[in-house]
mmCIF file of C-alpha atoms in Angstrom:
data_model
loop_
_atom_site.group_PDB
_atom_site.id
_atom_site.type_symbol
_atom_site.label_atom_id
_atom_site.label_comp_id
_atom_site.label_asym_id
_atom_site.label_seq_id
_atom_site.Cartn_x
_atom_site.Cartn_y
_atom_site.Cartn_z
ATOM 1 C CA MET A 153 71.803 -1.415 42.162
ATOM 2 C CA ALA A 154 71.770 -2.029 45.890
ATOM 3 C CA LYS A 155 70.540 0.574 48.303
ATOM 4 C CA ALA A 156 72.582 1.498 51.333
ATOM 5 C CA ALA A 157 71.902 3.754 54.236
ATOM 6 C CA ALA A 158 73.828 7.014 54.481
ATOM 7 C CA GLY A 159 74.951 8.458 57.774
ATOM 8 C CA ASN A 160 72.106 10.953 57.706
ATOM 9 C CA GLY A 161 69.392 8.398 57.255
ATOM 10 C CA ASN A 162 68.964 8.830 53.505
ATOM 11 C CA GLU A 163 69.346 5.853 51.187
ATOM 12 C CA ILE A 164 72.023 5.993 48.484
ATOM 13 C CA LYS A 165 72.168 3.893 45.362
ATOM 14 C CA LYS A 166 75.517 2.083 45.060
ATOM 15 C CA PRO A 167 76.664 0.319 41.906
ATOM 16 C CA ARG A 168 77.367 -3.380 42.273
ATOM 17 C CA SER A 169 80.816 -3.197 40.751
ATOM 18 C CA ALA A 170 83.554 -1.480 42.682
ATOM 19 C CA CYS A 171 84.928 0.546 39.758
ATOM 20 C CA PRO A 172 82.660 2.035 37.116
ATOM 21 C CA ASN A 173 85.647 2.095 34.680
ATOM 22 C CA SER A 174 86.421 -1.631 34.984
ATOM 23 C CA GLY A 175 85.078 -2.414 31.522
ATOM 24 C CA SER A 176 87.457 -3.447 28.723
ATOM 25 C CA ALA A 177 87.236 -0.046 26.863
ATOM 26 C CA ALA A 178 87.240 2.158 29.932
ATOM 27 C CA HIS A 179 91.003 2.582 30.475
ATOM 28 C CA THR A 180 93.431 3.723 27.809
ATOM 29 C CA SER A 181 96.160 1.384 26.954
ATOM 30 C CA THR A 182 99.771 2.336 27.518
ATOM 31 C CA ASN A 183 100.837 -0.079 24.817
ATOM 32 C CA ASN A 184 102.215 2.059 21.927
ATOM 33 C CA ALA A 185 101.622 -0.621 19.393
ATOM 34 C CA THR A 186 97.840 0.088 19.415
ATOM 35 C CA ARG A 187 98.336 3.854 19.113
ATOM 36 C CA SER A 188 98.478 5.529 15.741
ATOM 37 C CA TYR A 189 100.574 8.562 15.097
ATOM 38 C CA LEU A 190 100.638 11.097 12.291
ATOM 39 C CA THR A 191 103.235 10.579 9.599
ATOM 40 C CA LYS A 192 105.749 13.295 8.733
ATOM 41 C CA PRO A 193 103.814 14.496 5.654
ATOM 42 C CA GLN A 194 100.613 14.621 7.728
ATOM 43 C CA VAL A 195 102.452 16.651 10.472
ATOM 44 C CA ARG A 196 103.816 19.028 7.812
ATOM 45 C CA ALA A 197 100.357 19.501 6.324
ATOM 46 C CA ALA A 198 98.771 20.044 9.768
ATOM 47 C CA ILE A 199 101.458 22.606 10.632
ATOM 48 C CA ALA A 200 100.914 24.429 7.308
ATOM 49 C CA ALA A 201 97.194 24.699 8.081
ATOM 50 C CA LEU A 202 97.665 26.270 11.532
ATOM 51 C CA ASP A 203 96.393 29.741 12.341
ATOM 52 C CA LEU A 204 99.479 31.750 13.315
ATOM 53 C CA ARG A 205 97.863 35.204 13.464
ATOM 54 C CA ALA A 206 98.883 37.372 16.396
ATOM 55 C CA ASN A 207 95.658 36.740 18.295
ATOM 56 C CA SER A 208 95.239 33.056 17.629
ATOM 57 C CA LYS A 209 95.057 30.592 20.471
ATOM 58 C CA LEU A 210 98.446 29.124 19.531
ATOM 59 C CA MET A 211 100.186 32.479 19.495
ATOM 60 C CA ARG A 212 98.567 33.552 22.797
ATOM 61 C CA MET A 213 99.829 30.314 24.366
ATOM 62 C CA ALA A 214 103.300 30.875 22.807
ATOM 63 C CA ARG A 215 103.396 34.353 24.395
ATOM 64 C CA ILE A 216 102.449 32.947 27.799
ATOM 65 C CA ARG A 217 105.075 30.131 27.611
ATOM 66 C CA ALA A 218 107.724 32.537 26.326
ATOM 67 C CA PHE A 219 107.004 34.970 29.149
ATOM 68 C CA THR A 220 107.265 32.353 31.839
ATOM 69 C CA ALA A 221 110.498 31.010 30.413
ATOM 70 C CA GLY A 222 112.035 34.395 29.639
ATOM 71 C CA PHE A 223 112.321 33.433 25.944
ATOM 72 C CA ASP A 224 111.203 35.039 22.692
ATOM 73 C CA THR A 225 107.711 34.107 21.464
ATOM 74 C CA GLU A 226 108.626 33.295 17.895
ATOM 75 C CA ASP A 227 111.686 31.323 19.067
ATOM 76 C CA ILE A 228 109.705 29.081 21.381
ATOM 77 C CA LEU A 229 107.102 28.440 18.641
ATOM 78 C CA GLN A 230 109.778 27.674 16.071
ATOM 79 C CA GLU A 231 111.485 25.303 18.484
ATOM 80 C CA ALA A 232 108.206 23.507 19.157
ATOM 81 C CA ILE A 233 107.604 23.160 15.340
ATOM 82 C CA LEU A 234 111.145 21.932 14.881
ATOM 83 C CA ARG A 235 110.816 19.275 17.599
ATOM 84 C CA THR A 236 107.478 18.266 16.216
ATOM 85 C CA LEU A 237 108.939 17.745 12.757
ATOM 86 C CA THR A 238 112.084 15.928 13.962
ATOM 87 C CA SER A 239 111.841 14.175 17.294
ATOM 88 C CA ARG A 240 108.268 14.075 18.544
ATOM 89 C CA SER A 241 105.319 11.812 17.564
ATOM 90 C CA CYS A 242 101.890 13.402 17.383
ATOM 91 C CA PRO A 243 98.983 11.054 18.186
ATOM 92 C CA ALA A 244 96.500 10.878 15.339
ATOM 93 C CA GLY A 245 93.490 11.967 17.306
ATOM 94 C CA LEU A 246 95.033 15.138 18.727
ATOM 95 C CA LYS A 247 94.879 18.511 17.052
ATOM 96 C CA MET A 248 98.234 19.860 15.970
ATOM 97 C CA GLU A 249 97.519 23.169 17.788
ATOM 98 C CA TYR A 250 97.195 21.378 21.153
ATOM 99 C CA PHE A 251 100.193 19.163 20.493
ATOM 100 C CA LEU A 252 102.390 22.213 19.796
ATOM 101 C CA MET A 253 101.069 23.845 22.974
ATOM 102 C CA ALA A 254 102.216 20.790 24.979
ATOM 103 C CA VAL A 255 105.621 20.852 23.290
ATOM 104 C CA MET A 256 105.991 24.542 24.148
ATOM 105 C CA ARG A 257 105.059 23.819 27.765
ATOM 106 C CA SER A 258 107.777 21.166 27.809
ATOM 107 C CA ILE A 259 110.322 23.580 26.362
ATOM 108 C CA ALA A 260 109.441 26.301 28.826
ATOM 109 C CA SER A 261 109.580 23.855 31.774
ATOM 110 C CA ALA A 262 113.013 22.663 30.704
ATOM 111 C CA ILE A 263 114.282 26.190 30.399
ATOM 112 C CA ILE A 264 112.979 27.120 33.897
ATOM 113 C CA ALA A 265 114.410 23.950 35.464
ATOM 114 C CA ARG A 266 117.778 24.458 33.797
ATOM 115 C CA ARG A 267 117.857 28.062 35.014
ATOM 116 C CA LYS A 268 117.139 26.979 38.634
ATOM 117 C CA ARG A 269 119.846 24.288 38.489
ATOM 118 C CA ASP A 270 122.359 26.787 37.042
ATOM 119 C CA GLU A 271 121.542 29.441 39.630
ATOM 120 C CA ALA A 272 121.994 26.923 42.476
ATOM 121 C CA ARG A 273 125.306 25.651 40.920
ATOM 122 C CA TYR A 274 126.702 29.121 40.312
ATOM 123 C CA CYS A 275 125.752 30.318 43.785
ATOM 124 C CA SER A 276 127.430 27.270 45.371
ATOM 125 C CA GLU A 277 130.538 27.611 43.183
ATOM 126 C CA LEU A 278 130.950 31.281 43.943
ATOM 127 C CA ASP A 279 129.943 30.910 47.597
ATOM 128 C CA LEU A 280 127.249 33.596 47.043
ATOM 129 C CA VAL A 281 125.364 33.414 50.242
ATOM 130 C CA VAL A 282 123.090 36.330 50.742
ATOM 131 C CA SER A 283 123.113 37.218 54.403
ATOM 132 C CA PRO A 284 121.161 39.965 55.913
ATOM 133 C CA VAL A 285 123.131 43.171 56.598
ATOM 134 C CA ALA A 286 122.984 44.655 60.107
ATOM 135 C CA PRO A 287 121.648 48.237 60.221
ATOM 136 C CA ASP A 288 125.018 49.699 61.365
ATOM 137 C CA GLU A 289 126.814 47.888 58.515
ATOM 138 C CA ALA A 290 124.187 49.219 56.027
ATOM 139 C CA CYS A 291 124.750 52.757 57.261
ATOM 140 C CA GLU A 292 128.592 52.331 56.905
ATOM 141 C CA ILE A 293 128.187 50.915 53.355
ATOM 142 C CA ALA A 294 125.964 53.875 52.412
ATOM 143 C CA GLU A 295 128.547 56.397 53.844
ATOM 144 C CA HIS A 296 131.396 54.724 51.892
ATOM 145 C CA SER A 297 129.217 54.689 48.720
ATOM 146 C CA ASP A 298 128.501 58.412 49.155
ATOM 147 C CA ALA A 299 132.203 59.172 49.625
ATOM 148 C CA TRP A 300 133.204 57.180 46.548
ATOM 149 C CA ARG A 301 130.402 58.757 44.480
ATOM 150 C CA GLN A 302 131.586 62.219 45.547
ATOM 151 C CA ALA A 303 135.178 61.438 44.720
ATOM 152 C CA PHE A 304 134.169 60.099 41.317
ATOM 153 C CA ASP A 305 132.058 63.256 40.664
ATOM 154 C CA ASP A 306 135.053 65.408 41.562
ATOM 155 C CA VAL A 307 137.319 63.551 39.167
ATOM 156 C CA VAL A 308 134.836 63.620 36.342
ATOM 157 C CA GLY A 309 134.006 67.303 37.086
ATOM 158 C CA GLY A 310 137.700 68.190 36.818
ATOM 159 C CA LEU A 311 137.883 66.635 33.337
ATOM 160 C CA THR A 312 135.282 68.866 31.768
#
């Protein structure tokens, strides 16, 4: 290793190569041919062995993801299991618990993104532009509301 002077006068040891991860095994390959995935029977066996008690790590994460997405806890977990069994490929070195957590995160993110898109679309279709109300208009609206409420109470009171 070569020594170099730091700005404060101290010497620092610098490695000779520019990147410490430049070796052949340092970076993971993006080539899917070299990756191994669990087979469907292995996935079923791993799911059957999961801890699904109320205070397990998987159920706690399901509650968090369900809360952020405005979804039911058991529904998001069942959807994650369904996707794992049908359309997702779980890498062989990854625990099933963590894989299901990632699938639930994906489901929750998709729900939130869809909700935001729908809100923007509905607001633009219906021309729902929320504009601030002037104080005098707010007072007028409150007076009209009170008058309508009183009239409604009179009508309902006359029926009893």
